[in-house]
Amino acid sequence: MSDERFVSPIADGDDKVIDAALRPKRLEEFIGQARVREQLSLVLHSAMRRGRAPDHLLMSGPPGLGKTTLAMIIASELGVPLRISSGPAIERAGDLAAVLSTLSEGEVLFLDEIHRMARPAEEMLYVAMEDFRVDVVVGKGPGATAIPLDIAPFTLVGATTRAGLLPAPLRDRFGFVAHMDFYEPADLERIIQRSARLLDVRMDDAGGAEIARRARGTPRIANRLLRRVRDYAEVRADGVITEEVARQALTLYEVDADGLDRLDRSVLEALLTKFGGGPVGLSTLAVAVGEEPETVEVVAEPFLVRKGLIARTPRGRIATPAAWRHLGLAPPPTTEGTLFEVAEE
């Protein structure tokens, strides 16, 4: 999997540093996700009026939409410390017990990719969320003893990109579940304008709009594209991001007007020119573009499906008429009929 995709929603080292500087600190500063923001405001302010920790919160959605940012805002709004960990880092129940036993009262524990937590730790978390207690096992075999250990009341904020992989008993213990949607271009423009001010980048409205159109509905991608366009503007223009400068820069970085990059177009071109629009199996398609099947399925396909350019069917991947139009090719006469026939199966 290429780590150099400008339109990847996965954070790299540079992103993590820049994201920390650009993140809003209060809920009122958070742009987009209006429904989630309003619901979360009610949950937090109601808990503060009662003088109690809010219910455990679960946030689901694709990467790069602000789940970690919201977890930090929750702790900031409540005026309590934030402890950050992740599901893959919790390999044993003892790892979770060590974290939970050191939490202070009211503290917020953020577990990213919570669906990847080890099963023994997951079962311990059930009791901790419900009864604020963990059972620490001492010894091995028949002589092992479970010692109950009370822990301070806390608020768990879980984040997942695969909500369907969460076991029902864990999902049911969250009092509030928020699904993060992709952002509208207007919200992305506001985010880009705010980031430009914080980064001291000169940019006009049309330049910001051009970047927002190609950011795939994801703030992390929008901020990354902004930094790359800034580089281009400083070296090959007068330092001001205009619509034309943004267009030239993103063309250089192989991000087209709809946000597709080299890998996306390679998948489409292979599907259309080598397999006549499909259906074709995932493994065969991956070999045709020289990538691993997981890369095609996880990195390229979600956006292509969301844009309506390809469809997943029981017989394989097929191209829609929009895919042919996107690459400027004439679709075969049977493309539309084949699409609906296969999709119904």
PDB file of N, CA and C in Angstrom, residues 194-294:
ATOM      1  N   ARG A 194      -9.875  28.342   7.550  1.00  0.00           N
ATOM      2  CA  ARG A 194      -9.384  28.421   8.931  1.00  0.00           C
ATOM      3  C   ARG A 194      -7.938  27.916   9.013  1.00  0.00           C
ATOM      4  N   SER A 195      -7.653  26.796   8.369  1.00  0.00           N
ATOM      5  CA  SER A 195      -6.295  26.235   8.397  1.00  0.00           C
ATOM      6  C   SER A 195      -5.309  27.184   7.729  1.00  0.00           C
ATOM      7  N   ALA A 196      -5.741  27.827   6.641  1.00  0.00           N
ATOM      8  CA  ALA A 196      -4.859  28.765   5.945  1.00  0.00           C
ATOM      9  C   ALA A 196      -4.482  29.928   6.855  1.00  0.00           C
ATOM     10  N   ARG A 197      -5.450  30.412   7.637  1.00  0.00           N
ATOM     11  CA  ARG A 197      -5.148  31.501   8.570  1.00  0.00           C
ATOM     12  C   ARG A 197      -4.152  31.045   9.634  1.00  0.00           C
ATOM     13  N   LEU A 198      -4.356  29.844  10.164  1.00  0.00           N
ATOM     14  CA  LEU A 198      -3.461  29.344  11.215  1.00  0.00           C
ATOM     15  C   LEU A 198      -2.059  29.066  10.683  1.00  0.00           C
ATOM     16  N   LEU A 199      -1.975  28.660   9.409  1.00  0.00           N
ATOM     17  CA  LEU A 199      -0.671  28.365   8.807  1.00  0.00           C
ATOM     18  C   LEU A 199      -0.062  29.592   8.126  1.00  0.00           C
ATOM     19  N   ASP A 200      -0.756  30.726   8.199  1.00  0.00           N
ATOM     20  CA  ASP A 200      -0.291  31.971   7.588  1.00  0.00           C
ATOM     21  C   ASP A 200      -0.100  31.801   6.080  1.00  0.00           C
ATOM     22  N   VAL A 201      -1.088  31.168   5.459  1.00  0.00           N
ATOM     23  CA  VAL A 201      -1.073  30.955   4.007  1.00  0.00           C
ATOM     24  C   VAL A 201      -2.016  31.960   3.358  1.00  0.00           C
ATOM     25  N   ARG A 202      -1.548  32.632   2.324  1.00  0.00           N
ATOM     26  CA  ARG A 202      -2.388  33.578   1.592  1.00  0.00           C
ATOM     27  C   ARG A 202      -3.195  32.824   0.537  1.00  0.00           C
ATOM     28  N   MET A 203      -4.517  32.976   0.578  1.00  0.00           N
ATOM     29  CA  MET A 203      -5.373  32.213  -0.320  1.00  0.00           C
ATOM     30  C   MET A 203      -6.675  32.968  -0.532  1.00  0.00           C
ATOM     31  N   ASP A 204      -7.162  32.978  -1.775  1.00  0.00           N
ATOM     32  CA  ASP A 204      -8.459  33.611  -2.012  1.00  0.00           C
ATOM     33  C   ASP A 204      -9.559  32.555  -1.936  1.00  0.00           C
ATOM     34  N   ASP A 205     -10.808  33.009  -1.981  1.00  0.00           N
ATOM     35  CA  ASP A 205     -11.938  32.094  -1.815  1.00  0.00           C
ATOM     36  C   ASP A 205     -11.991  31.038  -2.913  1.00  0.00           C
ATOM     37  N   ALA A 206     -11.696  31.432  -4.133  1.00  0.00           N
ATOM     38  CA  ALA A 206     -11.755  30.487  -5.251  1.00  0.00           C
ATOM     39  C   ALA A 206     -10.699  29.400  -5.104  1.00  0.00           C
ATOM     40  N   GLY A 207      -9.522  29.764  -4.578  1.00  0.00           N
ATOM     41  CA  GLY A 207      -8.472  28.769  -4.352  1.00  0.00           C
ATOM     42  C   GLY A 207      -8.889  27.747  -3.316  1.00  0.00           C
ATOM     43  N   GLY A 208      -9.531  28.223  -2.231  1.00  0.00           N
ATOM     44  CA  GLY A 208     -10.007  27.302  -1.207  1.00  0.00           C
ATOM     45  C   GLY A 208     -11.096  26.386  -1.734  1.00  0.00           C
ATOM     46  N   ALA A 209     -11.978  26.931  -2.572  1.00  0.00           N
ATOM     47  CA  ALA A 209     -13.061  26.127  -3.126  1.00  0.00           C
ATOM     48  C   ALA A 209     -12.520  25.031  -4.043  1.00  0.00           C
ATOM     49  N   GLU A 210     -11.474  25.347  -4.790  1.00  0.00           N
ATOM     50  CA  GLU A 210     -10.882  24.352  -5.695  1.00  0.00           C
ATOM     51  C   GLU A 210     -10.275  23.194  -4.906  1.00  0.00           C
ATOM     52  N   ILE A 211      -9.611  23.507  -3.813  1.00  0.00           N
ATOM     53  CA  ILE A 211      -9.041  22.447  -2.965  1.00  0.00           C
ATOM     54  C   ILE A 211     -10.154  21.620  -2.332  1.00  0.00           C
ATOM     55  N   ALA A 212     -11.206  22.290  -1.860  1.00  0.00           N
ATOM     56  CA  ALA A 212     -12.310  21.584  -1.195  1.00  0.00           C
ATOM     57  C   ALA A 212     -12.984  20.600  -2.144  1.00  0.00           C
ATOM     58  N   ARG A 213     -13.119  20.960  -3.417  1.00  0.00           N
ATOM     59  CA  ARG A 213     -13.783  20.079  -4.382  1.00  0.00           C
ATOM     60  C   ARG A 213     -13.017  18.777  -4.562  1.00  0.00           C
ATOM     61  N   ARG A 214     -11.712  18.805  -4.351  1.00  0.00           N
ATOM     62  CA  ARG A 214     -10.891  17.615  -4.605  1.00  0.00           C
ATOM     63  C   ARG A 214     -10.505  16.884  -3.328  1.00  0.00           C
ATOM     64  N   ALA A 215     -11.075  17.257  -2.193  1.00  0.00           N
ATOM     65  CA  ALA A 215     -10.645  16.715  -0.899  1.00  0.00           C
ATOM     66  C   ALA A 215     -11.444  15.501  -0.446  1.00  0.00           C
ATOM     67  N   ARG A 216     -12.308  14.973  -1.280  1.00  0.00           N
ATOM     68  CA  ARG A 216     -13.024  13.718  -1.018  1.00  0.00           C
ATOM     69  C   ARG A 216     -13.863  13.764   0.259  1.00  0.00           C
ATOM     70  N   GLY A 217     -14.330  14.956   0.618  1.00  0.00           N
ATOM     71  CA  GLY A 217     -15.201  15.075   1.780  1.00  0.00           C
ATOM     72  C   GLY A 217     -14.523  14.834   3.105  1.00  0.00           C
ATOM     73  N   THR A 218     -13.186  14.936   3.145  1.00  0.00           N
ATOM     74  CA  THR A 218     -12.418  14.565   4.337  1.00  0.00           C
ATOM     75  C   THR A 218     -11.499  15.713   4.764  1.00  0.00           C
ATOM     76  N   PRO A 219     -11.674  16.254   5.974  1.00  0.00           N
ATOM     77  CA  PRO A 219     -10.836  17.369   6.421  1.00  0.00           C
ATOM     78  C   PRO A 219      -9.346  17.063   6.422  1.00  0.00           C
ATOM     79  N   ARG A 220      -8.960  15.853   6.804  1.00  0.00           N
ATOM     80  CA  ARG A 220      -7.531  15.528   6.830  1.00  0.00           C
ATOM     81  C   ARG A 220      -6.924  15.642   5.440  1.00  0.00           C
ATOM     82  N   ILE A 221      -7.665  15.157   4.437  1.00  0.00           N
ATOM     83  CA  ILE A 221      -7.171  15.269   3.064  1.00  0.00           C
ATOM     84  C   ILE A 221      -7.144  16.734   2.641  1.00  0.00           C
ATOM     85  N   ALA A 222      -8.153  17.499   3.024  1.00  0.00           N
ATOM     86  CA  ALA A 222      -8.197  18.920   2.670  1.00  0.00           C
ATOM     87  C   ALA A 222      -6.986  19.665   3.220  1.00  0.00           C
ATOM     88  N   ASN A 223      -6.638  19.409   4.468  1.00  0.00           N
ATOM     89  CA  ASN A 223      -5.478  20.084   5.064  1.00  0.00           C
ATOM     90  C   ASN A 223      -4.171  19.637   4.418  1.00  0.00           C
ATOM     91  N   ARG A 224      -4.095  18.371   4.036  1.00  0.00           N
ATOM     92  CA  ARG A 224      -2.873  17.899   3.366  1.00  0.00           C
ATOM     93  C   ARG A 224      -2.724  18.542   1.983  1.00  0.00           C
ATOM     94  N   LEU A 225      -3.827  18.600   1.234  1.00  0.00           N
ATOM     95  CA  LEU A 225      -3.771  19.234  -0.084  1.00  0.00           C
ATOM     96  C   LEU A 225      -3.439  20.713   0.042  1.00  0.00           C
ATOM     97  N   LEU A 226      -3.968  21.361   1.076  1.00  0.00           N
ATOM     98  CA  LEU A 226      -3.653  22.777   1.296  1.00  0.00           C
ATOM     99  C   LEU A 226      -2.150  22.973   1.455  1.00  0.00           C
ATOM    100  N   ARG A 227      -1.502  22.103   2.232  1.00  0.00           N
ATOM    101  CA  ARG A 227      -0.060  22.253   2.450  1.00  0.00           C
ATOM    102  C   ARG A 227       0.725  22.022   1.167  1.00  0.00           C
ATOM    103  N   ARG A 228       0.288  21.074   0.343  1.00  0.00           N
ATOM    104  CA  ARG A 228       0.995  20.812  -0.908  1.00  0.00           C
ATOM    105  C   ARG A 228       0.781  21.950  -1.918  1.00  0.00           C
ATOM    106  N   VAL A 229      -0.422  22.497  -1.947  1.00  0.00           N
ATOM    107  CA  VAL A 229      -0.675  23.629  -2.846  1.00  0.00           C
ATOM    108  C   VAL A 229       0.098  24.853  -2.370  1.00  0.00           C
ATOM    109  N   ARG A 230       0.210  25.028  -1.060  1.00  0.00           N
ATOM    110  CA  ARG A 230       1.020  26.124  -0.515  1.00  0.00           C
ATOM    111  C   ARG A 230       2.464  26.009  -0.998  1.00  0.00           C
ATOM    112  N   ASP A 231       3.019  24.796  -0.969  1.00  0.00           N
ATOM    113  CA  ASP A 231       4.396  24.594  -1.452  1.00  0.00           C
ATOM    114  C   ASP A 231       4.523  25.033  -2.903  1.00  0.00           C
ATOM    115  N   TYR A 232       3.550  24.611  -3.706  1.00  0.00           N
ATOM    116  CA  TYR A 232       3.578  24.962  -5.127  1.00  0.00           C
ATOM    117  C   TYR A 232       3.477  26.473  -5.302  1.00  0.00           C
ATOM    118  N   ALA A 233       2.576  27.112  -4.548  1.00  0.00           N
ATOM    119  CA  ALA A 233       2.382  28.556  -4.679  1.00  0.00           C
ATOM    120  C   ALA A 233       3.644  29.323  -4.296  1.00  0.00           C
ATOM    121  N   GLU A 234       4.351  28.855  -3.282  1.00  0.00           N
ATOM    122  CA  GLU A 234       5.555  29.555  -2.831  1.00  0.00           C
ATOM    123  C   GLU A 234       6.721  29.399  -3.799  1.00  0.00           C
ATOM    124  N   VAL A 235       6.783  28.253  -4.480  1.00  0.00           N
ATOM    125  CA  VAL A 235       7.926  27.981  -5.360  1.00  0.00           C
ATOM    126  C   VAL A 235       7.662  28.412  -6.795  1.00  0.00           C
ATOM    127  N   ARG A 236       6.464  28.195  -7.300  1.00  0.00           N
ATOM    128  CA  ARG A 236       6.190  28.431  -8.714  1.00  0.00           C
ATOM    129  C   ARG A 236       5.196  29.556  -8.981  1.00  0.00           C
ATOM    130  N   ALA A 237       4.714  30.200  -7.942  1.00  0.00           N
ATOM    131  CA  ALA A 237       3.810  31.346  -8.119  1.00  0.00           C
ATOM    132  C   ALA A 237       4.263  32.449  -7.171  1.00  0.00           C
ATOM    133  N   ASP A 238       3.365  33.366  -6.879  1.00  0.00           N
ATOM    134  CA  ASP A 238       3.743  34.503  -6.027  1.00  0.00           C
ATOM    135  C   ASP A 238       3.392  34.280  -4.563  1.00  0.00           C
ATOM    136  N   GLY A 239       3.110  33.013  -4.202  1.00  0.00           N
ATOM    137  CA  GLY A 239       2.814  32.697  -2.814  1.00  0.00           C
ATOM    138  C   GLY A 239       1.349  32.765  -2.456  1.00  0.00           C
ATOM    139  N   VAL A 240       0.499  33.194  -3.385  1.00  0.00           N
ATOM    140  CA  VAL A 240      -0.940  33.292  -3.134  1.00  0.00           C
ATOM    141  C   VAL A 240      -1.649  32.132  -3.827  1.00  0.00           C
ATOM    142  N   ILE A 241      -2.502  31.418  -3.091  1.00  0.00           N
ATOM    143  CA  ILE A 241      -3.249  30.308  -3.672  1.00  0.00           C
ATOM    144  C   ILE A 241      -4.512  30.851  -4.323  1.00  0.00           C
ATOM    145  N   THR A 242      -4.532  30.825  -5.641  1.00  0.00           N
ATOM    146  CA  THR A 242      -5.717  31.193  -6.406  1.00  0.00           C
ATOM    147  C   THR A 242      -6.316  29.915  -7.005  1.00  0.00           C
ATOM    148  N   GLU A 243      -7.443  30.067  -7.666  1.00  0.00           N
ATOM    149  CA  GLU A 243      -8.058  28.890  -8.287  1.00  0.00           C
ATOM    150  C   GLU A 243      -7.123  28.265  -9.311  1.00  0.00           C
ATOM    151  N   GLU A 244      -6.480  29.071 -10.126  1.00  0.00           N
ATOM    152  CA  GLU A 244      -5.586  28.546 -11.152  1.00  0.00           C
ATOM    153  C   GLU A 244      -4.363  27.891 -10.531  1.00  0.00           C
ATOM    154  N   VAL A 245      -3.785  28.512  -9.495  1.00  0.00           N
ATOM    155  CA  VAL A 245      -2.623  27.924  -8.824  1.00  0.00           C
ATOM    156  C   VAL A 245      -2.995  26.584  -8.196  1.00  0.00           C
ATOM    157  N   ALA A 246      -4.152  26.528  -7.534  1.00  0.00           N
ATOM    158  CA  ALA A 246      -4.601  25.280  -6.911  1.00  0.00           C
ATOM    159  C   ALA A 246      -4.806  24.204  -7.969  1.00  0.00           C
ATOM    160  N   ARG A 247      -5.390  24.587  -9.116  1.00  0.00           N
ATOM    161  CA  ARG A 247      -5.630  23.617 -10.174  1.00  0.00           C
ATOM    162  C   ARG A 247      -4.312  23.079 -10.739  1.00  0.00           C
ATOM    163  N   GLN A 248      -3.360  23.970 -10.977  1.00  0.00           N
ATOM    164  CA  GLN A 248      -2.072  23.527 -11.510  1.00  0.00           C
ATOM    165  C   GLN A 248      -1.330  22.627 -10.516  1.00  0.00           C
ATOM    166  N   ALA A 249      -1.372  23.007  -9.245  1.00  0.00           N
ATOM    167  CA  ALA A 249      -0.668  22.224  -8.227  1.00  0.00           C
ATOM    168  C   ALA A 249      -1.269  20.835  -8.097  1.00  0.00           C
ATOM    169  N   LEU A 250      -2.586  20.741  -8.031  1.00  0.00           N
ATOM    170  CA  LEU A 250      -3.215  19.437  -7.827  1.00  0.00           C
ATOM    171  C   LEU A 250      -3.127  18.574  -9.075  1.00  0.00           C
ATOM    172  N   THR A 251      -3.065  19.195 -10.240  1.00  0.00           N
ATOM    173  CA  THR A 251      -2.802  18.429 -11.454  1.00  0.00           C
ATOM    174  C   THR A 251      -1.397  17.830 -11.405  1.00  0.00           C
ATOM    175  N   LEU A 252      -0.438  18.602 -10.905  1.00  0.00           N
ATOM    176  CA  LEU A 252       0.926  18.098 -10.759  1.00  0.00           C
ATOM    177  C   LEU A 252       0.968  16.910  -9.794  1.00  0.00           C
ATOM    178  N   TYR A 253       0.182  16.991  -8.744  1.00  0.00           N
ATOM    179  CA  TYR A 253       0.153  15.904  -7.753  1.00  0.00           C
ATOM    180  C   TYR A 253      -0.807  14.789  -8.155  1.00  0.00           C
ATOM    181  N   GLU A 254      -1.343  14.841  -9.379  1.00  0.00           N
ATOM    182  CA  GLU A 254      -2.188  13.787  -9.951  1.00  0.00           C
ATOM    183  C   GLU A 254      -3.497  13.588  -9.193  1.00  0.00           C
ATOM    184  N   VAL A 255      -4.045  14.682  -8.670  1.00  0.00           N
ATOM    185  CA  VAL A 255      -5.371  14.647  -8.049  1.00  0.00           C
ATOM    186  C   VAL A 255      -6.321  15.372  -8.988  1.00  0.00           C
ATOM    187  N   ASP A 256      -7.270  14.644  -9.580  1.00  0.00           N
ATOM    188  CA  ASP A 256      -8.107  15.265 -10.601  1.00  0.00           C
ATOM    189  C   ASP A 256      -9.263  16.050  -9.986  1.00  0.00           C
ATOM    190  N   ALA A 257     -10.115  16.594 -10.847  1.00  0.00           N
ATOM    191  CA  ALA A 257     -11.167  17.512 -10.400  1.00  0.00           C
ATOM    192  C   ALA A 257     -12.174  16.854  -9.466  1.00  0.00           C
ATOM    193  N   ASP A 258     -12.284  15.520  -9.500  1.00  0.00           N
ATOM    194  CA  ASP A 258     -13.216  14.808  -8.625  1.00  0.00           C
ATOM    195  C   ASP A 258     -12.524  14.164  -7.431  1.00  0.00           C
ATOM    196  N   GLY A 259     -11.230  14.440  -7.275  1.00  0.00           N
ATOM    197  CA  GLY A 259     -10.508  13.890  -6.137  1.00  0.00           C
ATOM    198  C   GLY A 259      -9.873  12.542  -6.374  1.00  0.00           C
ATOM    199  N   LEU A 260      -9.957  12.004  -7.587  1.00  0.00           N
ATOM    200  CA  LEU A 260      -9.329  10.718  -7.869  1.00  0.00           C
ATOM    201  C   LEU A 260      -7.831  10.909  -8.096  1.00  0.00           C
ATOM    202  N   ASP A 261      -7.037   9.944  -7.595  1.00  0.00           N
ATOM    203  CA  ASP A 261      -5.598  10.025  -7.804  1.00  0.00           C
ATOM    204  C   ASP A 261      -5.153   8.899  -8.733  1.00  0.00           C
ATOM    205  N   ARG A 262      -3.840   8.693  -8.816  1.00  0.00           N
ATOM    206  CA  ARG A 262      -3.286   7.713  -9.754  1.00  0.00           C
ATOM    207  C   ARG A 262      -3.850   6.322  -9.533  1.00  0.00           C
ATOM    208  N   LEU A 263      -3.913   5.870  -8.280  1.00  0.00           N
ATOM    209  CA  LEU A 263      -4.403   4.523  -7.997  1.00  0.00           C
ATOM    210  C   LEU A 263      -5.870   4.380  -8.391  1.00  0.00           C
ATOM    211  N   ASP A 264      -6.675   5.371  -8.067  1.00  0.00           N
ATOM    212  CA  ASP A 264      -8.093   5.314  -8.424  1.00  0.00           C
ATOM    213  C   ASP A 264      -8.266   5.194  -9.937  1.00  0.00           C
ATOM    214  N   ARG A 265      -7.531   6.027 -10.664  1.00  0.00           N
ATOM    215  CA  ARG A 265      -7.667   5.993 -12.130  1.00  0.00           C
ATOM    216  C   ARG A 265      -7.110   4.694 -12.704  1.00  0.00           C
ATOM    217  N   SER A 266      -6.054   4.156 -12.095  1.00  0.00           N
ATOM    218  CA  SER A 266      -5.515   2.876 -12.575  1.00  0.00           C
ATOM    219  C   SER A 266      -6.540   1.759 -12.436  1.00  0.00           C
ATOM    220  N   VAL A 267      -7.251   1.757 -11.317  1.00  0.00           N
ATOM    221  CA  VAL A 267      -8.290   0.740 -11.111  1.00  0.00           C
ATOM    222  C   VAL A 267      -9.388   0.903 -12.151  1.00  0.00           C
ATOM    223  N   LEU A 268      -9.828   2.149 -12.373  1.00  0.00           N
ATOM    224  CA  LEU A 268     -10.874   2.378 -13.369  1.00  0.00           C
ATOM    225  C   LEU A 268     -10.410   1.995 -14.770  1.00  0.00           C
ATOM    226  N   GLU A 269      -9.202   2.412 -15.132  1.00  0.00           N
ATOM    227  CA  GLU A 269      -8.687   2.119 -16.479  1.00  0.00           C
ATOM    228  C   GLU A 269      -8.568   0.621 -16.706  1.00  0.00           C
ATOM    229  N   ALA A 270      -8.074  -0.114 -15.693  1.00  0.00           N
ATOM    230  CA  ALA A 270      -7.955  -1.567 -15.838  1.00  0.00           C
ATOM    231  C   ALA A 270      -9.331  -2.206 -15.986  1.00  0.00           C
ATOM    232  N   LEU A 271     -10.276  -1.761 -15.177  1.00  0.00           N
ATOM    233  CA  LEU A 271     -11.624  -2.328 -15.220  1.00  0.00           C
ATOM    234  C   LEU A 271     -12.291  -2.079 -16.571  1.00  0.00           C
ATOM    235  N   LEU A 272     -12.056  -0.885 -17.129  1.00  0.00           N
ATOM    236  CA  LEU A 272     -12.722  -0.519 -18.379  1.00  0.00           C
ATOM    237  C   LEU A 272     -12.010  -1.076 -19.605  1.00  0.00           C
ATOM    238  N   THR A 273     -10.690  -0.893 -19.663  1.00  0.00           N
ATOM    239  CA  THR A 273      -9.961  -1.228 -20.896  1.00  0.00           C
ATOM    240  C   THR A 273      -9.518  -2.681 -20.966  1.00  0.00           C
ATOM    241  N   LYS A 274      -9.260  -3.294 -19.817  1.00  0.00           N
ATOM    242  CA  LYS A 274      -8.787  -4.689 -19.835  1.00  0.00           C
ATOM    243  C   LYS A 274      -9.905  -5.694 -19.632  1.00  0.00           C
ATOM    244  N   PHE A 275     -10.973  -5.266 -18.959  1.00  0.00           N
ATOM    245  CA  PHE A 275     -12.038  -6.222 -18.639  1.00  0.00           C
ATOM    246  C   PHE A 275     -13.398  -5.754 -19.142  1.00  0.00           C
ATOM    247  N   GLY A 276     -13.404  -4.752 -20.019  1.00  0.00           N
ATOM    248  CA  GLY A 276     -14.642  -4.329 -20.650  1.00  0.00           C
ATOM    249  C   GLY A 276     -15.699  -3.822 -19.700  1.00  0.00           C
ATOM    250  N   GLY A 277     -15.280  -3.345 -18.527  1.00  0.00           N
ATOM    251  CA  GLY A 277     -16.245  -2.846 -17.550  1.00  0.00           C
ATOM    252  C   GLY A 277     -16.684  -3.863 -16.532  1.00  0.00           C
ATOM    253  N   GLY A 278     -16.175  -5.116 -16.650  1.00  0.00           N
ATOM    254  CA  GLY A 278     -16.503  -6.137 -15.668  1.00  0.00           C
ATOM    255  C   GLY A 278     -17.731  -6.941 -16.055  1.00  0.00           C
ATOM    256  N   PRO A 279     -18.141  -7.839 -15.155  1.00  0.00           N
ATOM    257  CA  PRO A 279     -17.615  -8.042 -13.793  1.00  0.00           C
ATOM    258  C   PRO A 279     -16.255  -8.736 -13.782  1.00  0.00           C
ATOM    259  N   VAL A 280     -15.438  -8.373 -12.789  1.00  0.00           N
ATOM    260  CA  VAL A 280     -14.121  -8.980 -12.625  1.00  0.00           C
ATOM    261  C   VAL A 280     -13.856  -9.121 -11.129  1.00  0.00           C
ATOM    262  N   GLY A 281     -13.160 -10.187 -10.765  1.00  0.00           N
ATOM    263  CA  GLY A 281     -12.864 -10.448  -9.365  1.00  0.00           C
ATOM    264  C   GLY A 281     -11.845  -9.474  -8.800  1.00  0.00           C
ATOM    265  N   LEU A 282     -11.878  -9.303  -7.487  1.00  0.00           N
ATOM    266  CA  LEU A 282     -10.976  -8.366  -6.817  1.00  0.00           C
ATOM    267  C   LEU A 282      -9.514  -8.740  -7.040  1.00  0.00           C
ATOM    268  N   SER A 283      -9.174 -10.007  -6.864  1.00  0.00           N
ATOM    269  CA  SER A 283      -7.774 -10.428  -7.008  1.00  0.00           C
ATOM    270  C   SER A 283      -7.264 -10.178  -8.414  1.00  0.00           C
ATOM    271  N   THR A 284      -8.087 -10.485  -9.412  1.00  0.00           N
ATOM    272  CA  THR A 284      -7.689 -10.258 -10.810  1.00  0.00           C
ATOM    273  C   THR A 284      -7.482  -8.781 -11.076  1.00  0.00           C
ATOM    274  N   LEU A 285      -8.391  -7.954 -10.559  1.00  0.00           N
ATOM    275  CA  LEU A 285      -8.269  -6.508 -10.744  1.00  0.00           C
ATOM    276  C   LEU A 285      -7.013  -5.974 -10.070  1.00  0.00           C
ATOM    277  N   ALA A 286      -6.696  -6.497  -8.877  1.00  0.00           N
ATOM    278  CA  ALA A 286      -5.500  -6.052  -8.159  1.00  0.00           C
ATOM    279  C   ALA A 286      -4.233  -6.406  -8.922  1.00  0.00           C
ATOM    280  N   VAL A 287      -4.174  -7.597  -9.490  1.00  0.00           N
ATOM    281  CA  VAL A 287      -3.007  -7.997 -10.289  1.00  0.00           C
ATOM    282  C   VAL A 287      -2.848  -7.073 -11.489  1.00  0.00           C
ATOM    283  N   ALA A 288      -3.949  -6.691 -12.097  1.00  0.00           N
ATOM    284  CA  ALA A 288      -3.909  -5.835 -13.293  1.00  0.00           C
ATOM    285  C   ALA A 288      -3.318  -4.464 -12.999  1.00  0.00           C
ATOM    286  N   VAL A 289      -3.495  -3.969 -11.770  1.00  0.00           N
ATOM    287  CA  VAL A 289      -2.959  -2.643 -11.432  1.00  0.00           C
ATOM    288  C   VAL A 289      -1.677  -2.736 -10.615  1.00  0.00           C
ATOM    289  N   GLY A 290      -1.188  -3.967 -10.370  1.00  0.00           N
ATOM    290  CA  GLY A 290       0.074  -4.135  -9.658  1.00  0.00           C
ATOM    291  C   GLY A 290       0.005  -3.799  -8.184  1.00  0.00           C
ATOM    292  N   GLU A 291      -1.152  -4.025  -7.547  1.00  0.00           N
ATOM    293  CA  GLU A 291      -1.330  -3.743  -6.122  1.00  0.00           C
ATOM    294  C   GLU A 291      -1.842  -4.988  -5.412  1.00  0.00           C
ATOM    295  N   GLU A 292      -1.784  -4.969  -4.087  1.00  0.00           N
ATOM    296  CA  GLU A 292      -2.365  -6.037  -3.301  1.00  0.00           C
ATOM    297  C   GLU A 292      -3.883  -5.902  -3.302  1.00  0.00           C
ATOM    298  N   PRO A 293      -4.615  -7.037  -3.241  1.00  0.00           N
ATOM    299  CA  PRO A 293      -6.080  -6.952  -3.197  1.00  0.00           C
ATOM    300  C   PRO A 293      -6.590  -6.081  -2.049  1.00  0.00           C
ATOM    301  N   GLU A 294      -5.926  -6.149  -0.883  1.00  0.00           N
ATOM    302  CA  GLU A 294      -6.356  -5.339   0.254  1.00  0.00           C
ATOM    303  C   GLU A 294      -6.235  -3.849  -0.049  1.00  0.00           C
TER     304      GLU A 294
END
